[in-house]
Amino acid sequence: MPDFNKVKVETEDGVAVVMLNHPEVMNAISVDMLEGLIAALDFIEDRSNGVRCVVLTGAGKGFCAGANLQGRNTQTSKSGGAGSVLESHYHPILRRMRRLHCPILTAINGAAAGAGMSLSLMGDLKLAGKSAYFLQAFRRIGLVPDAGSTWMLPRLVGTARAMELSLLGEKLPAEKALEWGLINRVYDDAELMNEAKKMAKELANGPTKALALIRGLYWDSPENTFEEQLDLEYRTQRIAGASADFKEGVTAFLEKRPAKFKGE
Amino acid sequence: MTFDRVRIEIEDGVAVLTLNDPDVMNAAGEPMLDDILSALDIIEDRANGARCLVITGAGTAFCSGANLKDRGSGKAKPVGFVLETHWHPLLRRLRRLHCPVVTAVNGAAAGGGMALALTGDIVIAARSAYFLQAFRRIGLVPDVGSTWLLPRGIGVARAMELSLLGEKLPAEKALAWGLINRVVDDGAALAEAMKVARELAAGPTKALALMRGLYWDSTENGFEDQLDLEYRTQRIAGASADFREGVAAFLEKRPARFSGD
């Protein structure tokens, strides 16, 4: 299995588990790790590798502690100030995740702070361990939320709660995040990966072409007017309606048997 | 400093703006709105050192909305006129304020008063406080930004319900819906707001102001536009003295001392 810089990828039955892998620093994000993520995306997007669902998780106790401040001084001297790595690394990764050809689950196994919280929210479905928490850490060092935080948070939990999280910078425990509708499931820590893999396998066996189109519709929805979204639903349904999975789905329904979707 | 219908005090970097016409539940007619705008002049003047603004009401109510009794005096202006002359400039200035805003909703917040309560970045309500979309009771539509703020705060279904039915929304339910941030015992809203405000005023207020701006703008932007705005804003925050102090404090494992610069 491919092993990238500070990122590990394991594939099984159409599911790619992408693991942020620098547990000594709670998987704090370095340029090395971001390049590992880009290489992992290259692998996942290559259709010949047969990936139909992605699980993003962290190695060890944390999910991701956000930007690696320890490594900052050397990095910024090269790249010119806070924020430059957003344009060079984070934003391309976020765009590729948004446009990915298959669903993404995040299995949030521990702390998800700063940009690590942003990454955790990129899952179409977000599953967390009971001991996990979310932290808008930016204000602690005089920065503003980034890596898409200010777009995703108000849309997930409303403006009042988004403001509170970012302005006060207090920990949001997994259970409360679930109550707020920020995430979808909370499991016992020991069960999290099994449950995430089970759900991922279920999605990977689904009509993944349609599932990818669905996630795209929801990504685009908040940017569209009602009329535009009706138009987009129409155009997208034409694509889904021309898929082999649609033919199989209808046939299986009429024959009263489970459908065998291929993602085509 | 005391205006006719508004009090303003600044202490330890926290400015407290009190709507002060308790006999009419702090209904906001033109005289009060004039006073609020004058108070904002003081708050926006950096020389006065406000790093967080608290808005609250005197007496038992926060603000009961438009002052219907004020309308009769002199020549009646067309309904909605005061939106363009007073409310909208006020909302714009609150949106672009240089520091965070905390509202201490000590009692009823109705009509335009509900909208004003929701302009707080952090909204703290007393247990017996309630929110009321009173407009439909007199055959008007929600204004003062209500129809922009509400669906973004709690979703379209709940916004529609509040405005169409015009029923009271108690503080506890507003909290459960995610419309507001805290509920405290009656009489304690201002104290709790001051606690939060002091914490914010001692924080990296330049970054805090930038992030409230990011959230205000977020709902108007597509994902790509917002990423671009985050990038440009982070460059500004990253050039601040507070960022240097924040990183230094982190590496030295000590609490940061932010100056707001």
Coordinates of C-alpha atoms in Angstrom, one line a residue:
Chain A
M1 CA 0.0 0.0 0.0
P2 CA 1.2 3.5 -0.7
D3 CA 2.9 5.3 2.1
F4 CA 3.2 9.0 1.6
N5 CA 5.0 11.7 3.5
K6 CA 3.2 11.7 7.0
V7 CA 0.1 10.3 5.4
K8 CA -0.7 6.6 5.1
V9 CA -3.3 5.2 2.6
E10 CA -4.8 1.7 2.9
T11 CA -7.4 0.4 0.4
E12 CA -9.8 -2.5 0.9
D13 CA -13.0 -3.3 -1.0
G14 CA -13.2 0.1 -2.7
V15 CA -12.6 2.0 0.6
A16 CA -9.4 4.1 1.0
V17 CA -8.5 4.9 4.6
V18 CA -6.3 8.0 4.6
M19 CA -4.5 8.4 7.9
L20 CA -2.7 11.6 8.9
N21 CA 0.4 10.1 10.3
H22 CA 2.5 12.2 12.6
P23 CA 1.2 11.2 16.0
E24 CA 4.2 12.6 17.9
V25 CA 2.7 16.1 17.3
M26 CA -1.0 15.1 17.2
N27 CA -0.8 15.1 13.4
A28 CA -0.1 18.8 13.3
I29 CA -0.1 19.9 9.7
S30 CA 3.3 20.6 8.1
V31 CA 4.0 21.3 4.4
D32 CA 5.4 17.7 4.3
M33 CA 2.0 16.4 5.4
L34 CA 0.1 18.6 3.0
E35 CA 2.2 17.2 0.1
G36 CA 1.5 13.7 1.4
L37 CA -2.2 14.5 1.3
I38 CA -1.8 15.8 -2.3
A39 CA -0.1 12.6 -3.3
A40 CA -2.8 10.6 -1.5
L41 CA -5.4 12.5 -3.6
D42 CA -3.5 11.7 -6.8
F43 CA -3.8 8.0 -5.9
I44 CA -7.5 8.2 -4.9
E45 CA -8.5 10.1 -8.0
D46 CA -6.8 7.6 -10.3
R47 CA -9.9 5.5 -11.2
S48 CA -7.8 2.4 -11.9
N49 CA -7.2 2.1 -8.2
G50 CA -11.0 1.6 -7.7
V51 CA -11.6 3.9 -4.7
R52 CA -15.3 4.4 -4.2
C53 CA -15.3 5.9 -0.7
V54 CA -12.6 7.7 1.4
V55 CA -12.2 7.6 5.2
L56 CA -10.0 10.4 6.6
T57 CA -8.7 9.8 10.1
G58 CA -5.7 10.5 12.3
A59 CA -3.0 8.2 13.7
G60 CA -2.7 7.9 17.5
K61 CA -4.7 10.0 19.9
G62 CA -5.5 13.1 17.9
F63 CA -7.2 13.7 14.6
C64 CA -5.2 16.7 13.7
A65 CA -3.9 19.6 15.9
G66 CA -3.9 22.2 13.1
A67 CA -0.9 24.0 11.7
N68 CA 2.4 23.0 13.1
L69 CA 3.6 26.1 14.9
Q70 CA 6.9 24.5 15.9
G71 CA 7.9 24.3 12.3
R72 CA 6.7 27.8 11.5
N73 CA 9.8 29.8 11.6
T74 CA 11.7 27.8 8.9
Q75 CA 8.6 27.5 6.7
T76 CA 7.6 31.1 6.6
S77 CA 11.0 32.4 5.9
K78 CA 10.7 30.5 2.6
S79 CA 7.0 31.2 1.9
G80 CA 6.4 34.7 3.1
G81 CA 4.1 35.1 6.0
A82 CA 1.0 33.5 7.6
G83 CA -1.5 32.5 5.0
S84 CA 0.7 31.8 2.0
V85 CA 0.5 28.1 2.5
L86 CA -3.3 28.4 2.2
E87 CA -3.0 29.3 -1.4
S88 CA -0.2 27.0 -2.3
H89 CA -1.4 23.8 -0.4
Y90 CA -4.7 24.0 1.6
H91 CA -7.0 25.5 -1.0
P92 CA -6.0 23.1 -3.8
I93 CA -6.6 20.2 -1.4
L94 CA -10.0 21.5 -0.3
R95 CA -11.1 22.1 -3.9
R96 CA -10.1 18.5 -4.8
M97 CA -12.0 17.1 -1.8
R98 CA -15.1 19.2 -2.8
R99 CA -15.0 17.8 -6.4
L100 CA -14.0 14.2 -5.5
H101 CA -15.6 11.4 -7.4
C102 CA -16.8 9.6 -4.3
P103 CA -18.1 10.2 -0.8
I104 CA -15.7 11.2 2.0
L105 CA -16.2 10.1 5.7
T106 CA -14.1 11.7 8.4
A107 CA -13.4 9.5 11.4
I108 CA -12.5 12.0 14.1
N109 CA -10.6 10.0 16.6
G110 CA -9.5 12.8 18.9
A111 CA -8.7 16.5 19.0
A112 CA -9.5 18.4 15.7
A113 CA -8.1 21.9 16.2
G114 CA -7.6 24.9 13.9
A115 CA -7.1 23.8 10.3
G116 CA -7.5 20.2 11.6
M117 CA -11.0 21.1 12.5
S118 CA -11.6 22.5 9.0
L119 CA -10.3 19.2 7.6
S120 CA -12.6 17.2 9.8
L121 CA -15.6 19.1 8.5
M122 CA -14.8 18.2 4.9
G123 CA -16.4 14.8 5.5
D124 CA -19.8 14.3 3.8
L125 CA -20.5 12.4 7.0
K126 CA -18.6 13.1 10.1
L127 CA -18.2 10.4 12.7
A128 CA -16.4 11.1 16.0
G129 CA -15.1 9.2 19.0
K130 CA -16.6 10.1 22.3
S131 CA -13.4 11.7 23.5
A132 CA -12.9 13.8 20.4
Y133 CA -13.4 17.5 20.5
F134 CA -13.3 20.5 18.1
L135 CA -11.4 23.6 18.7
Q136 CA -11.3 26.9 16.8
A137 CA -7.8 27.5 18.0
F138 CA -7.0 30.5 15.7
R139 CA -7.9 33.3 18.1
R140 CA -5.4 31.9 20.7
I141 CA -2.6 33.1 18.5
G142 CA -4.2 36.1 17.0
L143 CA -5.3 34.6 13.7
V144 CA -8.6 34.2 12.0
P145 CA -10.2 30.9 11.1
D146 CA -9.1 29.5 7.7
A147 CA -9.0 26.4 5.5
G148 CA -12.7 27.0 4.8
S149 CA -13.8 27.2 8.4
T150 CA -15.7 30.5 7.9
W151 CA -17.6 29.0 5.0
M152 CA -18.5 25.7 6.5
L153 CA -19.2 26.5 10.1
P154 CA -22.1 29.0 9.8
R155 CA -23.7 26.7 7.2
L156 CA -23.5 23.7 9.6
V157 CA -24.4 25.3 12.9
G158 CA -25.7 28.8 12.1
T159 CA -24.1 32.1 12.6
A160 CA -24.6 32.4 16.4
R161 CA -22.8 29.2 17.2
A162 CA -20.1 29.7 14.6
M163 CA -19.3 33.1 16.0
E164 CA -19.1 31.7 19.5
L165 CA -16.8 28.9 18.5
S166 CA -14.4 31.2 16.7
L167 CA -14.5 34.3 19.0
L168 CA -14.3 32.5 22.3
G169 CA -12.1 29.6 21.1
E170 CA -13.5 27.1 23.6
K171 CA -13.5 23.3 23.1
L172 CA -16.6 21.7 21.6
P173 CA -16.9 18.1 22.8
A174 CA -18.1 15.5 20.3
E175 CA -21.5 15.0 22.0
K176 CA -22.3 18.7 21.9
A177 CA -21.2 18.8 18.3
L178 CA -23.7 16.0 17.5
E179 CA -26.4 17.9 19.3
W180 CA -25.6 21.0 17.3
G181 CA -25.8 19.1 14.0
L182 CA -22.1 19.7 13.2
I183 CA -21.4 16.0 13.0
N184 CA -23.5 12.9 12.3
R185 CA -22.5 10.1 14.7
V186 CA -20.6 9.7 18.0
Y187 CA -19.2 6.2 18.9
D188 CA -17.1 4.8 21.7
D189 CA -13.5 5.5 20.9
A190 CA -12.7 1.8 20.4
E191 CA -15.6 1.3 18.0
L192 CA -15.0 4.4 15.8
M193 CA -12.8 2.9 13.1
N194 CA -14.9 -0.3 12.7
E195 CA -18.1 1.8 12.4
A196 CA -16.5 4.2 9.9
K197 CA -15.2 1.3 7.8
K198 CA -18.6 -0.4 7.9
M199 CA -20.4 2.8 6.8
A200 CA -17.7 3.4 4.1
K201 CA -18.1 -0.1 2.7
E202 CA -21.8 0.4 2.5
L203 CA -21.3 3.7 0.6
A204 CA -18.6 2.1 -1.6
N205 CA -21.1 -0.6 -2.6
G206 CA -23.7 2.0 -3.4
P207 CA -24.4 3.9 -6.6
T208 CA -21.3 6.0 -6.1
K209 CA -21.7 8.0 -9.3
A210 CA -25.0 9.3 -8.0
L211 CA -23.6 9.7 -4.5
A212 CA -20.8 11.9 -5.9
L213 CA -23.4 13.9 -7.8
I214 CA -25.5 14.3 -4.6
R215 CA -22.6 15.6 -2.6
G216 CA -21.8 18.0 -5.4
L217 CA -25.4 19.3 -5.4
Y218 CA -25.2 20.0 -1.6
W219 CA -21.8 21.7 -2.0
D220 CA -23.2 24.0 -4.7
S221 CA -26.6 24.6 -3.1
P222 CA -25.7 27.4 -0.7
E223 CA -24.2 29.3 -3.6
N224 CA -27.2 29.1 -5.8
T225 CA -30.6 30.8 -6.0
F226 CA -33.7 28.6 -6.0
E227 CA -34.0 28.9 -9.8
E228 CA -30.3 28.0 -10.4
Q229 CA -30.6 25.0 -8.1
L230 CA -33.7 23.7 -9.9
D231 CA -31.7 23.9 -13.1
L232 CA -28.7 22.2 -11.5
E233 CA -30.9 19.4 -10.2
Y234 CA -32.4 18.9 -13.6
R235 CA -29.0 18.8 -15.4
T236 CA -27.5 16.5 -12.7
Q237 CA -30.5 14.1 -12.8
R238 CA -30.0 13.7 -16.5
I239 CA -26.5 12.5 -15.8
A240 CA -27.6 10.2 -13.0
G241 CA -30.5 8.9 -15.2
A242 CA -28.0 7.9 -17.9
S243 CA -25.9 5.8 -15.5
A244 CA -25.7 2.0 -15.5
D245 CA -26.5 2.1 -11.8
F246 CA -29.8 3.7 -12.5
K247 CA -30.7 0.9 -14.9
E248 CA -29.5 -1.7 -12.4
G249 CA -31.4 0.1 -9.6
V250 CA -34.7 0.0 -11.5
T251 CA -34.3 -3.5 -12.7
A252 CA -33.4 -4.8 -9.2
F253 CA -36.5 -3.0 -7.8
L254 CA -38.8 -4.6 -10.4
E255 CA -37.2 -8.0 -9.8
K256 CA -37.5 -7.5 -6.1
R257 CA -33.8 -8.3 -5.5
P258 CA -30.9 -6.2 -4.0
A259 CA -29.2 -4.0 -6.5
K260 CA -25.6 -4.6 -7.5
F261 CA -24.2 -1.1 -8.1
K262 CA -20.9 -0.6 -9.8
G263 CA -20.5 3.2 -9.6
E264 CA -20.9 3.6 -13.4
Chain B
M1 CA -22.1 59.6 29.1
T2 CA -25.8 59.9 29.1
F3 CA -28.0 60.8 26.1
D4 CA -31.7 61.4 26.4
R5 CA -32.6 57.7 25.7
V6 CA -29.3 55.9 25.8
R7 CA -26.5 55.5 28.3
I8 CA -22.9 54.7 27.3
E9 CA -20.1 53.8 29.6
I10 CA -16.6 52.6 28.7
E11 CA -14.5 50.8 31.3
D12 CA -11.5 48.4 30.9
G13 CA -12.0 48.3 27.2
V14 CA -15.7 47.3 27.4
A15 CA -18.3 49.8 26.2
V16 CA -21.8 49.3 27.5
L17 CA -24.6 50.8 25.5
T18 CA -27.9 50.8 27.5
L19 CA -31.2 51.5 25.8
N20 CA -32.8 53.7 28.4
D21 CA -36.5 54.3 28.0
P22 CA -37.9 51.7 30.3
D23 CA -41.4 53.3 30.5
V24 CA -42.0 52.1 26.9
M25 CA -39.9 48.9 27.2
N26 CA -37.1 50.7 25.3
A27 CA -39.2 51.0 22.2
A28 CA -36.9 52.5 19.5
G29 CA -38.3 55.6 17.9
E30 CA -36.3 58.1 16.0
P31 CA -35.0 60.0 19.2
M32 CA -33.6 56.7 20.6
L33 CA -32.1 55.7 17.3
D34 CA -30.5 59.2 17.0
D35 CA -28.9 58.6 20.4
I36 CA -27.7 55.1 19.5
L37 CA -26.0 56.5 16.4
S38 CA -24.3 59.3 18.6
A39 CA -23.2 56.6 21.1
L40 CA -21.6 54.7 18.2
D41 CA -19.6 57.8 17.3
I42 CA -18.0 57.5 20.7
I43 CA -17.5 53.8 20.5
E44 CA -15.9 53.9 17.1
D45 CA -13.5 56.6 18.1
R46 CA -10.4 54.5 18.8
A47 CA -9.1 57.1 21.2
N48 CA -11.8 55.9 23.6
G49 CA -10.3 52.4 23.7
A50 CA -13.4 50.3 23.3
R51 CA -12.4 46.7 22.4
C52 CA -15.8 45.1 23.0
L53 CA -19.3 46.5 22.9
V54 CA -22.2 45.3 25.1
I55 CA -25.7 46.3 24.2
T56 CA -28.5 45.9 26.8
G57 CA -31.8 47.4 27.9
A58 CA -32.8 49.4 31.0
G59 CA -35.6 47.9 33.2
T60 CA -37.4 44.7 32.4
A61 CA -37.3 44.7 28.6
F62 CA -34.4 44.7 26.1
C63 CA -36.3 46.5 23.3
S64 CA -39.9 46.3 22.2
G65 CA -39.2 47.4 18.6
A66 CA -40.5 50.4 16.8
N67 CA -42.2 53.1 18.9
L68 CA -45.7 53.0 17.5
K69 CA -46.7 56.0 19.7
D70 CA -44.0 58.2 18.4
R71 CA -45.4 57.9 14.9
G72 CA -48.3 60.1 15.4
S73 CA -46.4 63.3 16.3
G74 CA -45.9 65.7 13.5
K75 CA -46.4 64.7 9.9
A76 CA -46.6 60.9 9.7
K77 CA -43.7 59.6 7.6
P78 CA -44.3 56.7 5.3
V79 CA -43.9 53.3 7.0
G80 CA -40.3 52.1 6.4
F81 CA -38.8 55.6 6.1
V82 CA -36.9 55.2 9.3
L83 CA -35.3 52.0 8.1
E84 CA -33.3 53.9 5.5
T85 CA -32.6 57.0 7.7
H86 CA -31.7 55.2 10.9
W87 CA -31.9 51.5 11.2
H88 CA -29.9 50.5 8.1
P89 CA -27.0 52.9 8.9
L90 CA -27.0 51.5 12.4
L91 CA -26.9 47.9 11.2
R92 CA -24.2 48.7 8.7
R93 CA -22.0 50.3 11.4
L94 CA -22.6 47.4 13.8
R95 CA -21.7 44.9 11.0
R96 CA -18.4 46.7 10.3
L97 CA -17.5 47.6 13.9
H98 CA -13.9 47.3 14.9
C99 CA -14.6 45.0 17.9
P100 CA -16.9 42.2 18.9
V101 CA -20.5 42.9 20.0
V102 CA -22.2 41.0 22.9
T103 CA -25.9 41.6 23.5
A104 CA -27.3 41.1 27.0
V105 CA -31.0 40.4 26.3
N106 CA -32.4 41.2 29.7
G107 CA -36.1 40.8 28.7
A108 CA -38.4 41.0 25.7
A109 CA -36.9 41.6 22.3
A110 CA -39.6 42.3 19.8
G111 CA -39.8 43.4 16.2
G112 CA -36.8 45.6 15.3
G113 CA -35.6 45.0 18.9
M114 CA -35.3 41.3 18.2
A115 CA -33.2 42.1 15.1
L116 CA -31.0 44.4 17.2
A117 CA -30.6 41.6 19.8
L118 CA -29.4 39.2 17.1
T119 CA -26.7 41.6 15.8
G120 CA -24.7 40.5 18.8
D121 CA -21.8 38.2 17.9
I122 CA -22.5 36.5 21.2
V123 CA -26.1 36.7 22.5
I124 CA -26.8 36.2 26.2
A125 CA -30.4 36.1 27.4
A126 CA -32.2 36.1 30.7
R127 CA -34.3 33.1 31.4
S128 CA -37.6 35.0 31.2
A129 CA -36.5 36.9 28.1
Y130 CA -38.3 36.1 24.8
F131 CA -38.0 36.9 21.1
L132 CA -41.0 38.0 19.2
Q133 CA -41.5 38.6 15.5
A134 CA -44.2 41.1 16.2
F135 CA -44.6 42.5 12.7
R136 CA -47.5 40.3 11.5
R137 CA -49.5 41.5 14.5
I138 CA -49.8 44.9 12.9
G139 CA -49.8 43.7 9.3
L140 CA -46.2 44.5 8.5
V141 CA -43.3 42.3 7.4
P142 CA -40.1 41.6 9.3
D143 CA -37.4 44.3 8.8
V144 CA -34.2 45.6 10.3
G145 CA -32.4 42.6 8.8
S146 CA -34.7 40.0 10.3
T147 CA -35.3 38.1 7.1
W148 CA -31.5 38.0 6.5
L149 CA -30.5 37.1 10.0
L150 CA -33.2 34.6 10.9
P151 CA -32.8 31.9 8.2
R152 CA -29.1 32.0 8.5
G153 CA -29.3 31.6 12.3
I154 CA -31.9 28.8 12.5
G155 CA -32.9 27.7 9.0
V156 CA -35.9 28.6 6.8
A157 CA -38.5 26.4 8.5
R158 CA -38.1 28.0 11.9
A159 CA -37.7 31.5 10.5
M160 CA -40.9 31.1 8.6
E161 CA -42.7 29.9 11.7
L162 CA -41.5 32.7 13.9
S163 CA -42.5 35.4 11.4
L164 CA -45.8 33.9 10.1
L165 CA -47.2 32.9 13.4
G166 CA -45.8 35.7 15.5
E167 CA -45.5 33.6 18.7
K168 CA -43.1 34.3 21.5
L169 CA -39.9 32.3 21.4
P170 CA -38.7 31.8 25.0
A171 CA -35.0 32.2 25.7
E172 CA -34.5 28.5 26.4
K173 CA -36.0 27.4 23.1
A174 CA -33.9 30.1 21.3
L175 CA -30.8 28.5 22.9
A176 CA -31.9 25.0 21.8
W177 CA -32.4 26.3 18.3
G178 CA -29.0 27.8 18.1
L179 CA -30.3 31.3 17.7
I180 CA -28.5 32.6 20.8
N181 CA -25.5 31.5 22.9
R182 CA -26.3 31.5 26.6
V183 CA -29.3 31.6 29.0
V184 CA -28.7 32.8 32.5
D185 CA -30.9 33.6 35.5
D186 CA -33.0 36.8 35.4
G187 CA -31.0 39.8 36.4
A188 CA -27.7 38.1 35.5
A189 CA -27.6 38.7 31.7
L190 CA -25.6 41.9 31.9
A191 CA -23.1 40.4 34.4
E192 CA -22.6 37.3 32.2
A193 CA -22.3 39.5 29.1
M194 CA -19.6 41.6 30.9
K195 CA -17.7 38.5 31.8
V196 CA -17.6 37.4 28.2
A197 CA -16.9 41.0 27.0
R198 CA -13.9 41.4 29.3
E199 CA -12.5 38.1 28.0
L200 CA -13.0 39.2 24.4
A201 CA -11.6 42.7 25.1
A202 CA -8.5 41.1 26.5
G203 CA -8.1 39.0 23.4
P204 CA -6.6 39.6 20.0
T205 CA -9.3 42.1 19.1
K206 CA -8.0 42.9 15.7
A207 CA -8.3 39.2 14.7
L208 CA -11.6 38.9 16.5
A209 CA -13.0 41.9 14.5
L210 CA -11.6 40.3 11.3
M211 CA -13.3 37.0 12.1
R212 CA -16.7 38.5 12.8
G213 CA -16.3 40.3 9.4
L214 CA -15.5 36.9 7.8
Y215 CA -18.8 35.4 9.2
W216 CA -20.8 38.4 8.2
D217 CA -19.5 38.1 4.7
S218 CA -19.5 34.3 4.6
T219 CA -23.2 33.8 3.7
E220 CA -22.9 36.2 0.8
N221 CA -19.9 34.3 -0.7
G222 CA -19.4 31.1 -2.6
F223 CA -16.9 28.7 -1.3
E224 CA -14.1 29.9 -3.6
D225 CA -14.8 33.6 -2.8
Q226 CA -14.7 32.8 0.9
L227 CA -11.4 30.9 0.6
D228 CA -10.0 33.9 -1.1
L229 CA -11.3 36.2 1.6
E230 CA -9.9 33.9 4.3
Y231 CA -6.5 34.1 2.6
R232 CA -6.5 37.9 2.3
T233 CA -7.8 38.3 5.9
Q234 CA -5.2 35.8 7.3
R235 CA -2.5 37.9 5.7
I236 CA -3.7 40.9 7.7
A237 CA -4.0 38.9 10.9
G238 CA -0.6 37.3 10.3
A239 CA 1.0 40.8 10.1
S240 CA -0.4 41.8 13.5
A241 CA 1.5 42.3 16.7
D242 CA -1.0 40.0 18.4
F243 CA 0.0 37.1 16.1
R244 CA 3.7 37.6 16.9
E245 CA 2.8 37.7 20.6
G246 CA 0.4 34.7 20.3
V247 CA 3.1 32.5 18.7
A248 CA 5.8 33.7 21.1
A249 CA 3.5 32.9 24.1
F250 CA 2.7 29.5 22.7
L251 CA 6.3 28.6 22.2
E252 CA 7.3 30.0 25.6
K253 CA 4.3 28.2 27.2
R254 CA 2.9 31.3 28.8
P255 CA -0.4 33.1 28.5
A256 CA -0.5 35.7 25.6
R257 CA -0.8 39.4 26.4
F258 CA -2.8 40.8 23.4
S259 CA -2.9 44.5 22.7
G260 CA -5.4 44.5 19.8
D261 CA -2.7 45.8 17.5

